Coordinates of C-alpha atoms in Angstrom, one line a residue:
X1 CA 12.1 -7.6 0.1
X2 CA 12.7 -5.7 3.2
X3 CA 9.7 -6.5 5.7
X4 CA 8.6 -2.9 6.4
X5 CA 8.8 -2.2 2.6
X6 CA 6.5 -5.4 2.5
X7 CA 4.2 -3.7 4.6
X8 CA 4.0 -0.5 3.0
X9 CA 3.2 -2.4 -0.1
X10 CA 0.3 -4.3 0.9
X11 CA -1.0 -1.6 3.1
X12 CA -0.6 0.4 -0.5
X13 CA -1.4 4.0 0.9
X14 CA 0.6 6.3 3.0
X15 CA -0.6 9.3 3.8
X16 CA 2.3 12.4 4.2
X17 CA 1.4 14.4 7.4
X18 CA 2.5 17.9 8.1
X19 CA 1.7 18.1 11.5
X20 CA 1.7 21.9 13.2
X21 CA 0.5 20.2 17.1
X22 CA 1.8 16.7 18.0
X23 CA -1.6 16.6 20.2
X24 CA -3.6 15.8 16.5
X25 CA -0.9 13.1 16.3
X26 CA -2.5 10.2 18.0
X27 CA -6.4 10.9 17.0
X28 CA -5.4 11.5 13.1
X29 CA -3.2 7.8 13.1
X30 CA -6.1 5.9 14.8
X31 CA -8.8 7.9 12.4
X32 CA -6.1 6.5 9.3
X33 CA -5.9 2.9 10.6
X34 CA -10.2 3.0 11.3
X35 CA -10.0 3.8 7.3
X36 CA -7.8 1.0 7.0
X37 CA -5.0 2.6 6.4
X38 CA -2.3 1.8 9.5
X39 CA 0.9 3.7 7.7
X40 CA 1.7 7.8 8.2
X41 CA 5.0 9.2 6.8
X42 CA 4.8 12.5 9.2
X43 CA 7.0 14.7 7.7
X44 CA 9.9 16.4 9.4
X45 CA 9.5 19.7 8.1
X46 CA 7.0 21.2 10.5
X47 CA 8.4 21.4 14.7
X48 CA 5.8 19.2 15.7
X49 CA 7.0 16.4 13.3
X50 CA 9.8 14.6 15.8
X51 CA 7.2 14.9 18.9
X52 CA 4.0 13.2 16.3
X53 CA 6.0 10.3 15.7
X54 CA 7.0 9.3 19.3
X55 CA 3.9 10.1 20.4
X56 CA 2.4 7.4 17.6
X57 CA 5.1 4.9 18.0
X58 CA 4.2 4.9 21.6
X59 CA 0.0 5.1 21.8
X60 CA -0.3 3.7 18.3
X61 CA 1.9 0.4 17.6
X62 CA -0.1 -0.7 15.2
X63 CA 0.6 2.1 13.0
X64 CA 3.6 1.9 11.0
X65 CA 4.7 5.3 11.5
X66 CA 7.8 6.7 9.5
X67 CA 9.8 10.2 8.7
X68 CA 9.6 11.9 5.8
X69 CA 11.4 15.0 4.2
X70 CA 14.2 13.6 6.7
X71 CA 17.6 15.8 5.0
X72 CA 20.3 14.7 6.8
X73 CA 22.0 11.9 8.8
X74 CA 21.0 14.1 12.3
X75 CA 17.4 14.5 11.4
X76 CA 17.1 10.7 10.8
X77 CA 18.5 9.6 14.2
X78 CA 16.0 11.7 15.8
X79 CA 13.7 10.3 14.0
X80 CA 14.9 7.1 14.4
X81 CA 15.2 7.5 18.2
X82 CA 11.3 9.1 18.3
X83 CA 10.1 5.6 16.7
X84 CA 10.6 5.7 12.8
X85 CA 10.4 3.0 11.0
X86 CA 11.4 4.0 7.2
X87 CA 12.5 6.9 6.1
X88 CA 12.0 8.6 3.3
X89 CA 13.4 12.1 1.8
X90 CA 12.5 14.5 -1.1
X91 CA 15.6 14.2 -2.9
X92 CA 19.0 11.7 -3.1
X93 CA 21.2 12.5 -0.3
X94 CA 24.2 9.8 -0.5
X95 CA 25.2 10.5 2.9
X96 CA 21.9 9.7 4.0
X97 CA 21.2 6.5 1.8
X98 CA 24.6 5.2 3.5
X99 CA 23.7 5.7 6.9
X100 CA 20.3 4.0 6.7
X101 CA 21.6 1.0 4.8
X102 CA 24.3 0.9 7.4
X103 CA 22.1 0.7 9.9
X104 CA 19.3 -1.3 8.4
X105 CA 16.7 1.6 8.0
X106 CA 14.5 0.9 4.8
X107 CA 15.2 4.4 3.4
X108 CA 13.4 5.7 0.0
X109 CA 14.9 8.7 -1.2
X110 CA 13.5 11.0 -3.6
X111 CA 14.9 10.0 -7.4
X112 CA 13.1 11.1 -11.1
X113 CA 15.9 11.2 -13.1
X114 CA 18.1 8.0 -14.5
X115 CA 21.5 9.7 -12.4
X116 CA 19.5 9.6 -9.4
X117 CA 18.2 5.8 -9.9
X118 CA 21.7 4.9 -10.8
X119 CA 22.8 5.9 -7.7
X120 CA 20.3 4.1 -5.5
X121 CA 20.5 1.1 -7.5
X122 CA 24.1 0.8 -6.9
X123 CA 23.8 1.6 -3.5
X124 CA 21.8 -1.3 -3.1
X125 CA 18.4 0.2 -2.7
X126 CA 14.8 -1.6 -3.7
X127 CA 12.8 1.3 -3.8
X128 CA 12.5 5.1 -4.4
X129 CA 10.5 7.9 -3.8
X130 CA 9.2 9.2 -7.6
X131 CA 8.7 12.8 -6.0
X132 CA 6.7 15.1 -7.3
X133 CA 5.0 12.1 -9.1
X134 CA 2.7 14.3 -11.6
X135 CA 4.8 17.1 -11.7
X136 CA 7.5 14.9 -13.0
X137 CA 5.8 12.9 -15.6
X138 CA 3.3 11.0 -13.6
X139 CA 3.2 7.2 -14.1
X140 CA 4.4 7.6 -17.6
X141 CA 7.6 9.1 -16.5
X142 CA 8.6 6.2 -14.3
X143 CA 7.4 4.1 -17.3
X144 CA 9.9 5.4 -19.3
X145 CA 12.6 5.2 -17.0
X146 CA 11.4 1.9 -15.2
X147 CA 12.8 -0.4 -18.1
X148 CA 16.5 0.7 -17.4
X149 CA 16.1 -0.3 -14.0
X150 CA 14.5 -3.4 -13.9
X151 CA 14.9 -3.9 -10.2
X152 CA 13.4 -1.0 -8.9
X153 CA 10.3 0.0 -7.5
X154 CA 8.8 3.2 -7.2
X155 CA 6.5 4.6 -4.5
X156 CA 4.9 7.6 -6.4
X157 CA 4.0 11.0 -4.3
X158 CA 2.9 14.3 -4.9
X159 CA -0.6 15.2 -7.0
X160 CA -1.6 11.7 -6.2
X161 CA -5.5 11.2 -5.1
X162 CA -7.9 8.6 -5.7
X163 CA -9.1 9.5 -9.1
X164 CA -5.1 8.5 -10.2
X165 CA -4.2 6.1 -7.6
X166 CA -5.9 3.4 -9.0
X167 CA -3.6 3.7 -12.6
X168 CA -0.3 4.0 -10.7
X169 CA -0.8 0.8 -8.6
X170 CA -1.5 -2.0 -10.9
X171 CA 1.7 -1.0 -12.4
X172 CA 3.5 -3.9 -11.0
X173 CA 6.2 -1.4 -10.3
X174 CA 4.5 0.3 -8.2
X175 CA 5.1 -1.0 -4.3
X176 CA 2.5 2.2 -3.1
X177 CA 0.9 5.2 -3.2
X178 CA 1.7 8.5 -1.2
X179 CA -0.1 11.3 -0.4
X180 CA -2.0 13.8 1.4
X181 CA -5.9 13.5 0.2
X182 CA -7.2 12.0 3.3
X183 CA -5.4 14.6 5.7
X184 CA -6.1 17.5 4.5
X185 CA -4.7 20.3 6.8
X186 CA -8.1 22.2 7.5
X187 CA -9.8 18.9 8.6
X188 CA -7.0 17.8 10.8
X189 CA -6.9 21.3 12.2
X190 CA -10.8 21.0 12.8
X191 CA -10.4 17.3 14.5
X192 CA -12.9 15.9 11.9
X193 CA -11.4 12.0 12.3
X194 CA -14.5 10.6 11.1
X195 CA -14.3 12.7 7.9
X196 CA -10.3 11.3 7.4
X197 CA -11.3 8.1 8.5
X198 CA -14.1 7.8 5.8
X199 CA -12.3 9.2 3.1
X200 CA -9.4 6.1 3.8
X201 CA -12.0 3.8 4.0
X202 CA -13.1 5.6 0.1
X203 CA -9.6 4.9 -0.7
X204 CA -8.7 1.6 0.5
X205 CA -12.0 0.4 -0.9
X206 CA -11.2 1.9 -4.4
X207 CA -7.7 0.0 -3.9
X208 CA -8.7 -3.3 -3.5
X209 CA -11.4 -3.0 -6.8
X210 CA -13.5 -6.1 -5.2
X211 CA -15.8 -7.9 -7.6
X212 CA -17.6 -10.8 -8.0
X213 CA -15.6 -12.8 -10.9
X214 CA -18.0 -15.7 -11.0
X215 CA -19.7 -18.4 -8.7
X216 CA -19.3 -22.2 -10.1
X217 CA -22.3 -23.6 -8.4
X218 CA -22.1 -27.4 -7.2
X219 CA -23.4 -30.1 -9.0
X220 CA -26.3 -31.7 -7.1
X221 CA -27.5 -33.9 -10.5
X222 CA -26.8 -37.5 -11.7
X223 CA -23.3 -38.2 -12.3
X224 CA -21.6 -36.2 -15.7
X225 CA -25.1 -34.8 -15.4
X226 CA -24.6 -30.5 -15.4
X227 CA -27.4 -28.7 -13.7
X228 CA -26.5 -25.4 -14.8
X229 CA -29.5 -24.2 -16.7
X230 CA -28.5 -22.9 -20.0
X231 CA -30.3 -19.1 -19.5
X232 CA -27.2 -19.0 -16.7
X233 CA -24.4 -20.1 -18.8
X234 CA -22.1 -17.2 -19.6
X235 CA -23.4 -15.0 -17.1
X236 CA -20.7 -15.5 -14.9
X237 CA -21.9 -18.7 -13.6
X238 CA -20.5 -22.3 -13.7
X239 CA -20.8 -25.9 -12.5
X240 CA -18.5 -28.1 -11.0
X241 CA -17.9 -30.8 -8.1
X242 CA -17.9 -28.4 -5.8
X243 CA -19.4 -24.7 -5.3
X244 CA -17.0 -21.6 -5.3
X245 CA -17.8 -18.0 -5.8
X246 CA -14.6 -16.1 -7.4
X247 CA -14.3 -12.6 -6.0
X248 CA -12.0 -10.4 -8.2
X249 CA -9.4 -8.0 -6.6
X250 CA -7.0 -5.4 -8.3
X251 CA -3.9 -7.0 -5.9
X252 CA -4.4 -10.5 -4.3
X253 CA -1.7 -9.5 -1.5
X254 CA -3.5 -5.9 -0.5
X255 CA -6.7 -7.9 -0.4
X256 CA -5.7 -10.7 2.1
X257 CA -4.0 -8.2 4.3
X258 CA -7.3 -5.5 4.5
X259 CA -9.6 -8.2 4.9
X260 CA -7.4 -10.0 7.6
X261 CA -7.6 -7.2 9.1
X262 CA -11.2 -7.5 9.4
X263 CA -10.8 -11.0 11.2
X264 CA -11.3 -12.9 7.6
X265 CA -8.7 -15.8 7.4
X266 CA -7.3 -17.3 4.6
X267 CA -6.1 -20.8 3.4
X268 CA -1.9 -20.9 2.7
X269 CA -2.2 -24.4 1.0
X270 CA -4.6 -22.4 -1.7
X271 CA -2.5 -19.7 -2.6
X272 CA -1.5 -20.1 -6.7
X273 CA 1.2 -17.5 -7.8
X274 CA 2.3 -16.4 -11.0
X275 CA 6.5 -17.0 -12.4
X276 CA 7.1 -13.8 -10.8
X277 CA 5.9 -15.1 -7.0
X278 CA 3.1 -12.6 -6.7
X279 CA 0.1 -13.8 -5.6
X280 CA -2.7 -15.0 -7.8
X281 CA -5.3 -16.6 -6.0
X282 CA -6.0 -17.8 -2.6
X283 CA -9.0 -19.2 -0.8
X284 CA -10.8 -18.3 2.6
X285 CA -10.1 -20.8 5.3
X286 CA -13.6 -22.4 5.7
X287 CA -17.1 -22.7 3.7
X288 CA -19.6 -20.0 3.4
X289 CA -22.7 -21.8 2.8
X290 CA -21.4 -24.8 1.2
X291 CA -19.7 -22.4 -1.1
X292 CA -15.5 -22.0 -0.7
X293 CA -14.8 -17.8 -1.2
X294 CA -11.7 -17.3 -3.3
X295 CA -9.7 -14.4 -4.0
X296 CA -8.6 -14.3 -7.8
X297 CA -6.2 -11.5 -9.3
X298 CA -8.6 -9.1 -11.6

Protein backbone atom coordinates (compact mmCIF):
# COMPACT_ATOMS: atom_id res chain seq x y z
CA UNK A 1 0.00 0.00 0.00
CA UNK A 2 0.83 3.53 -0.81
CA UNK A 3 2.80 5.01 2.30
CA UNK A 4 0.57 8.02 3.06
CA UNK A 5 -2.53 5.68 2.68
CA UNK A 6 -0.51 3.62 5.30
CA UNK A 7 -0.56 6.46 7.42
CA UNK A 8 -3.98 7.41 7.26
CA UNK A 9 -4.81 3.90 8.15
CA UNK A 10 -2.99 3.48 11.32
CA UNK A 11 -3.58 7.02 12.31
CA UNK A 12 -7.45 5.71 11.67
CA UNK A 13 -9.24 9.26 12.06
CA UNK A 14 -9.26 12.21 9.86
CA UNK A 15 -11.00 14.86 10.72
CA UNK A 16 -12.77 17.07 7.47
CA UNK A 17 -12.14 20.88 8.16
CA UNK A 18 -14.13 23.68 6.66
CA UNK A 19 -12.04 26.38 7.55
CA UNK A 20 -13.62 30.11 7.09
CA UNK A 21 -9.82 31.96 8.61
CA UNK A 22 -6.62 30.20 7.72
CA UNK A 23 -5.34 31.94 11.20
CA UNK A 24 -7.46 28.86 13.15
CA UNK A 25 -5.34 26.66 10.76
CA UNK A 26 -2.23 26.10 12.76
CA UNK A 27 -3.79 26.05 16.56
CA UNK A 28 -6.82 23.51 15.41
CA UNK A 29 -3.91 20.91 13.63
CA UNK A 30 -1.63 21.00 16.72
CA UNK A 31 -4.97 20.82 19.16
CA UNK A 32 -5.78 17.45 16.61
CA UNK A 33 -2.23 15.94 16.84
CA UNK A 34 -2.25 16.76 21.10
CA UNK A 35 -5.50 14.37 20.78
CA UNK A 36 -3.53 12.14 18.89
CA UNK A 37 -4.82 12.54 15.91
CA UNK A 38 -1.81 14.14 13.34
CA UNK A 39 -4.16 13.93 9.95
CA UNK A 40 -6.72 16.99 8.63
CA UNK A 41 -8.37 16.71 5.21
CA UNK A 42 -9.18 20.62 5.06
CA UNK A 43 -11.61 20.94 2.62
CA UNK A 44 -11.35 23.12 -0.44
CA UNK A 45 -14.69 24.44 -0.42
CA UNK A 46 -14.45 27.40 1.85
CA UNK A 47 -11.63 30.47 0.56
CA UNK A 48 -9.61 29.96 3.41
CA UNK A 49 -9.05 26.13 2.54
CA UNK A 50 -5.74 26.63 -0.01
CA UNK A 51 -4.13 29.29 2.58
CA UNK A 52 -4.94 26.39 5.87
CA UNK A 53 -3.11 23.91 4.19
CA UNK A 54 0.26 25.82 3.47
CA UNK A 55 0.06 27.31 6.40
CA UNK A 56 -0.03 23.61 8.14
CA UNK A 57 2.32 22.00 5.81
CA UNK A 58 4.73 24.74 6.78
CA UNK A 59 4.29 25.26 10.89
CA UNK A 60 2.85 21.76 11.29
CA UNK A 61 5.11 18.91 9.45
CA UNK A 62 4.03 16.47 11.58
CA UNK A 63 0.56 16.79 10.46
CA UNK A 64 -0.31 14.94 7.47
CA UNK A 65 -2.35 17.53 6.07
CA UNK A 66 -4.48 16.83 2.74
CA UNK A 67 -7.35 18.46 0.38
CA UNK A 68 -10.63 17.44 0.29
CA UNK A 69 -13.72 18.27 -1.87
CA UNK A 70 -10.74 18.97 -4.45
CA UNK A 71 -13.16 18.96 -8.11
CA UNK A 72 -10.89 19.39 -10.64
CA UNK A 73 -7.33 18.89 -12.00
CA UNK A 74 -6.65 22.99 -11.16
CA UNK A 75 -7.93 22.82 -7.61
CA UNK A 76 -5.58 19.87 -6.95
CA UNK A 77 -2.35 21.57 -8.17
CA UNK A 78 -3.10 24.28 -5.83
CA UNK A 79 -3.51 22.19 -3.41
CA UNK A 80 -0.71 20.22 -4.25
CA UNK A 81 1.57 23.24 -4.52
CA UNK A 82 0.04 24.66 -0.88
CA UNK A 83 1.42 21.25 0.75
CA UNK A 84 -1.24 18.39 0.15
CA UNK A 85 -0.51 15.23 0.59
CA UNK A 86 -3.67 13.03 -0.57
CA UNK A 87 -6.50 14.11 -2.03
CA UNK A 88 -9.63 13.27 -1.73
CA UNK A 89 -13.07 14.47 -3.55
CA UNK A 90 -16.83 13.92 -2.99
CA UNK A 91 -17.56 12.20 -6.10
CA UNK A 92 -15.57 10.22 -9.14
CA UNK A 93 -14.08 12.63 -11.42
CA UNK A 94 -11.88 10.43 -14.06
CA UNK A 95 -10.00 13.38 -15.09
CA UNK A 96 -8.94 13.86 -11.66
CA UNK A 97 -8.25 10.14 -10.64
CA UNK A 98 -5.86 10.27 -13.83
CA UNK A 99 -3.94 13.17 -13.01
CA UNK A 100 -3.14 12.12 -9.41
CA UNK A 101 -2.08 8.60 -10.42
CA UNK A 102 -0.07 10.30 -12.98
CA UNK A 103 1.60 12.09 -10.73
CA UNK A 104 1.71 9.84 -7.74
CA UNK A 105 -0.89 11.63 -5.56
CA UNK A 106 -2.77 9.03 -3.37
CA UNK A 107 -6.21 10.24 -4.47
CA UNK A 108 -9.66 8.75 -2.82
CA UNK A 109 -12.47 9.75 -4.72
CA UNK A 110 -15.90 9.72 -3.60
CA UNK A 111 -17.57 6.12 -4.98
CA UNK A 112 -21.13 4.28 -3.43
CA UNK A 113 -22.25 2.68 -6.27
CA UNK A 114 -20.64 -0.60 -8.11
CA UNK A 115 -20.12 1.78 -11.56
CA UNK A 116 -18.24 4.06 -9.49
CA UNK A 117 -15.94 1.25 -7.87
CA UNK A 118 -15.50 -0.23 -11.20
CA UNK A 119 -14.03 2.60 -12.36
CA UNK A 120 -11.55 3.22 -9.60
CA UNK A 121 -10.64 -0.31 -9.52
CA UNK A 122 -9.70 -0.28 -13.10
CA UNK A 123 -7.99 2.79 -12.79
CA UNK A 124 -5.77 1.26 -10.48
CA UNK A 125 -6.94 2.76 -7.26
CA UNK A 126 -6.70 1.02 -3.51
CA UNK A 127 -9.06 3.09 -1.79
CA UNK A 128 -12.26 5.15 -2.02
CA UNK A 129 -14.12 7.67 -0.31
CA UNK A 130 -17.72 5.80 0.81
CA UNK A 131 -19.34 9.46 0.83
CA UNK A 132 -22.08 10.12 2.62
CA UNK A 133 -21.28 6.93 4.60
CA UNK A 134 -24.80 6.72 6.55
CA UNK A 135 -26.73 8.37 4.18
CA UNK A 136 -25.69 5.84 1.74
CA UNK A 137 -26.15 2.67 3.56
CA UNK A 138 -23.65 2.94 6.31
CA UNK A 139 -21.20 0.05 6.87
CA UNK A 140 -23.84 -2.32 5.56
CA UNK A 141 -23.80 -0.73 2.18
CA UNK A 142 -20.17 -1.10 1.55
CA UNK A 143 -20.74 -4.69 2.94
CA UNK A 144 -22.80 -5.40 0.29
CA UNK A 145 -20.83 -3.98 -2.28
CA UNK A 146 -17.30 -4.87 -0.72
CA UNK A 147 -17.45 -8.60 -1.94
CA UNK A 148 -17.45 -7.56 -5.68
CA UNK A 149 -14.44 -5.73 -5.14
CA UNK A 150 -12.23 -7.67 -3.15
CA UNK A 151 -9.32 -5.31 -3.39
CA UNK A 152 -10.76 -2.30 -2.22
CA UNK A 153 -10.85 -0.37 0.73
CA UNK A 154 -13.10 2.14 1.88
CA UNK A 155 -12.53 5.11 4.05
CA UNK A 156 -16.14 5.91 5.25
CA UNK A 157 -17.25 9.81 5.75
CA UNK A 158 -20.22 11.58 6.48
CA UNK A 159 -22.66 10.98 9.82
CA UNK A 160 -19.64 9.16 11.22
CA UNK A 161 -18.88 9.91 15.15
CA UNK A 162 -17.62 7.88 17.87
CA UNK A 163 -20.76 6.08 18.85
CA UNK A 164 -20.38 4.38 15.02
CA UNK A 165 -16.72 4.58 14.45
CA UNK A 166 -15.86 1.83 16.42
CA UNK A 167 -18.30 -0.78 13.99
CA UNK A 168 -16.94 0.58 10.79
CA UNK A 169 -13.19 0.05 11.66
CA UNK A 170 -12.81 -3.46 12.65
CA UNK A 171 -14.20 -4.14 9.29
CA UNK A 172 -11.04 -5.20 7.84
CA UNK A 173 -12.12 -3.17 4.89
CA UNK A 174 -12.04 -0.33 6.48
CA UNK A 175 -8.43 1.68 6.10
CA UNK A 176 -10.19 4.84 8.35
CA UNK A 177 -12.58 6.91 9.52
CA UNK A 178 -13.58 10.55 8.37
CA UNK A 179 -15.33 13.12 9.85
CA UNK A 180 -16.08 16.29 11.53
CA UNK A 181 -17.07 15.44 15.39
CA UNK A 182 -13.98 16.84 16.91
CA UNK A 183 -14.06 20.13 14.84
CA UNK A 184 -17.12 21.28 15.17
CA UNK A 185 -17.42 24.83 13.56
CA UNK A 186 -18.69 26.81 16.70
CA UNK A 187 -15.68 25.55 18.78
CA UNK A 188 -13.12 26.15 16.16
CA UNK A 189 -14.65 29.58 15.73
CA UNK A 190 -14.45 30.09 19.69
CA UNK A 191 -10.58 28.84 19.68
CA UNK A 192 -11.59 26.10 22.32
CA UNK A 193 -8.32 23.66 21.25
CA UNK A 194 -8.36 22.01 24.44
CA UNK A 195 -12.03 21.13 23.94
CA UNK A 196 -10.97 19.55 20.21
CA UNK A 197 -7.99 18.18 21.51
CA UNK A 198 -9.89 16.18 24.34
CA UNK A 199 -12.56 15.01 22.36
CA UNK A 200 -9.53 13.33 19.75
CA UNK A 201 -7.97 12.08 22.67
CA UNK A 202 -12.03 10.52 23.47
CA UNK A 203 -11.74 9.23 20.06
CA UNK A 204 -8.40 7.80 19.61
CA UNK A 205 -8.81 6.12 22.92
CA UNK A 206 -12.19 4.55 21.93
CA UNK A 207 -10.16 3.41 18.72
CA UNK A 208 -7.52 1.56 20.03
CA UNK A 209 -10.28 -0.48 22.67
CA UNK A 210 -7.09 -1.25 25.15
CA UNK A 211 -7.62 -4.09 27.52
CA UNK A 212 -5.96 -6.27 29.64
CA UNK A 213 -6.35 -9.86 27.86
CA UNK A 214 -4.49 -11.77 30.54
CA UNK A 215 -1.07 -11.75 32.59
CA UNK A 216 0.81 -15.35 32.61
CA UNK A 217 2.61 -14.88 35.85
CA UNK A 218 6.24 -16.51 36.04
CA UNK A 219 6.84 -19.63 37.68
CA UNK A 220 9.03 -19.04 40.72
CA UNK A 221 8.28 -23.00 42.13
CA UNK A 222 10.13 -26.39 41.83
CA UNK A 223 10.55 -27.51 38.41
CA UNK A 224 6.88 -28.76 36.45
CA UNK A 225 5.74 -27.36 39.79
CA UNK A 226 2.70 -24.44 38.77
CA UNK A 227 2.32 -21.85 41.39
CA UNK A 228 -0.83 -20.51 40.06
CA UNK A 229 -3.22 -20.90 42.93
CA UNK A 230 -6.29 -22.53 41.68
CA UNK A 231 -8.93 -19.52 43.00
CA UNK A 232 -6.78 -17.57 39.96
CA UNK A 233 -7.15 -19.99 37.27
CA UNK A 234 -9.62 -18.84 34.63
CA UNK A 235 -9.63 -15.42 35.78
CA UNK A 236 -7.59 -14.28 33.19
CA UNK A 237 -4.41 -15.41 34.75
CA UNK A 238 -1.70 -18.02 33.74
CA UNK A 239 1.62 -19.53 34.55
CA UNK A 240 4.59 -20.04 32.47
CA UNK A 241 8.56 -19.74 32.29
CA UNK A 242 8.32 -16.40 32.00
CA UNK A 243 5.79 -13.51 33.13
CA UNK A 244 3.77 -11.50 30.38
CA UNK A 245 0.76 -9.45 30.77
CA UNK A 246 -1.41 -9.57 27.35
CA UNK A 247 -2.99 -6.15 26.63
CA UNK A 248 -5.84 -6.48 24.05
CA UNK A 249 -6.28 -3.88 21.26
CA UNK A 250 -9.09 -3.51 18.48
CA UNK A 251 -6.02 -3.03 15.71
CA UNK A 252 -2.47 -4.18 16.60
CA UNK A 253 -0.95 -1.61 13.89
CA UNK A 254 -3.12 1.68 15.23
CA UNK A 255 -1.88 0.63 18.67
CA UNK A 256 1.87 0.52 18.06
CA UNK A 257 1.71 3.68 16.06
CA UNK A 258 -0.42 5.87 19.02
CA UNK A 259 1.57 4.52 21.70
CA UNK A 260 4.99 5.15 19.79
CA UNK A 261 3.92 8.17 19.60
CA UNK A 262 3.94 8.37 23.26
CA UNK A 263 7.78 7.35 23.31
CA UNK A 264 6.74 3.46 23.96
CA UNK A 265 9.00 1.15 21.67
CA UNK A 266 8.26 -2.04 20.38
CA UNK A 267 10.11 -5.29 19.65
CA UNK A 268 10.10 -6.19 15.46
CA UNK A 269 11.52 -9.79 16.15
CA UNK A 270 8.05 -10.23 18.23
CA UNK A 271 5.62 -9.22 15.77
CA UNK A 272 3.20 -12.62 14.80
CA UNK A 273 0.86 -11.82 11.75
CA UNK A 274 -2.04 -13.52 10.50
CA UNK A 275 -2.06 -15.22 6.40
CA UNK A 276 -3.32 -11.87 5.44
CA UNK A 277 0.03 -9.92 6.86
CA UNK A 278 -1.79 -7.84 9.34
CA UNK A 279 -0.50 -7.64 12.53
CA UNK A 280 -1.37 -9.92 15.40
CA UNK A 281 0.76 -9.49 18.19
CA UNK A 282 3.92 -7.74 19.11
CA UNK A 283 5.86 -7.14 22.22
CA UNK A 284 7.29 -3.97 23.99
CA UNK A 285 11.01 -3.68 23.67
CA UNK A 286 12.13 -4.19 27.33
CA UNK A 287 10.65 -5.71 30.77
CA UNK A 288 8.25 -3.86 32.89
CA UNK A 289 8.80 -5.36 36.17
CA UNK A 290 10.11 -8.64 35.18
CA UNK A 291 6.92 -8.81 33.26
CA UNK A 292 7.27 -8.55 29.02
CA UNK A 293 3.98 -6.14 27.86
CA UNK A 294 2.47 -7.52 24.63
CA UNK A 295 0.05 -6.24 22.28
CA UNK A 296 -2.48 -9.00 21.16
CA UNK A 297 -5.25 -8.38 18.39
CA UNK A 298 -8.79 -8.34 20.50
Amino acid sequence: MNAILNTIHVIGIVPVIALDDAAQAVPLARALAAGGIPAAEVTFRTAAGEEAIGRIARDCPEVLVGAGTVLNIEQCRRAVDAGARFIVSPGYNEELVAYCLENGLPVLPGCVNASDMTKAVNAGLEVVKFFPAEQSGGLQGIRALAPVFPKLRFMPTGGVNTKNMLDYLRDDRILACGGTWMVKKEWIAAGAWEEITRISREAVTAMLGLSLRRAVLPRTCGEGEDCLPQALRGAGLDAGADGVIEVAANSVERAVYHLGRQGLRFDESTQETEKNGRLAAVSLAGRFGGFTLRLVRA
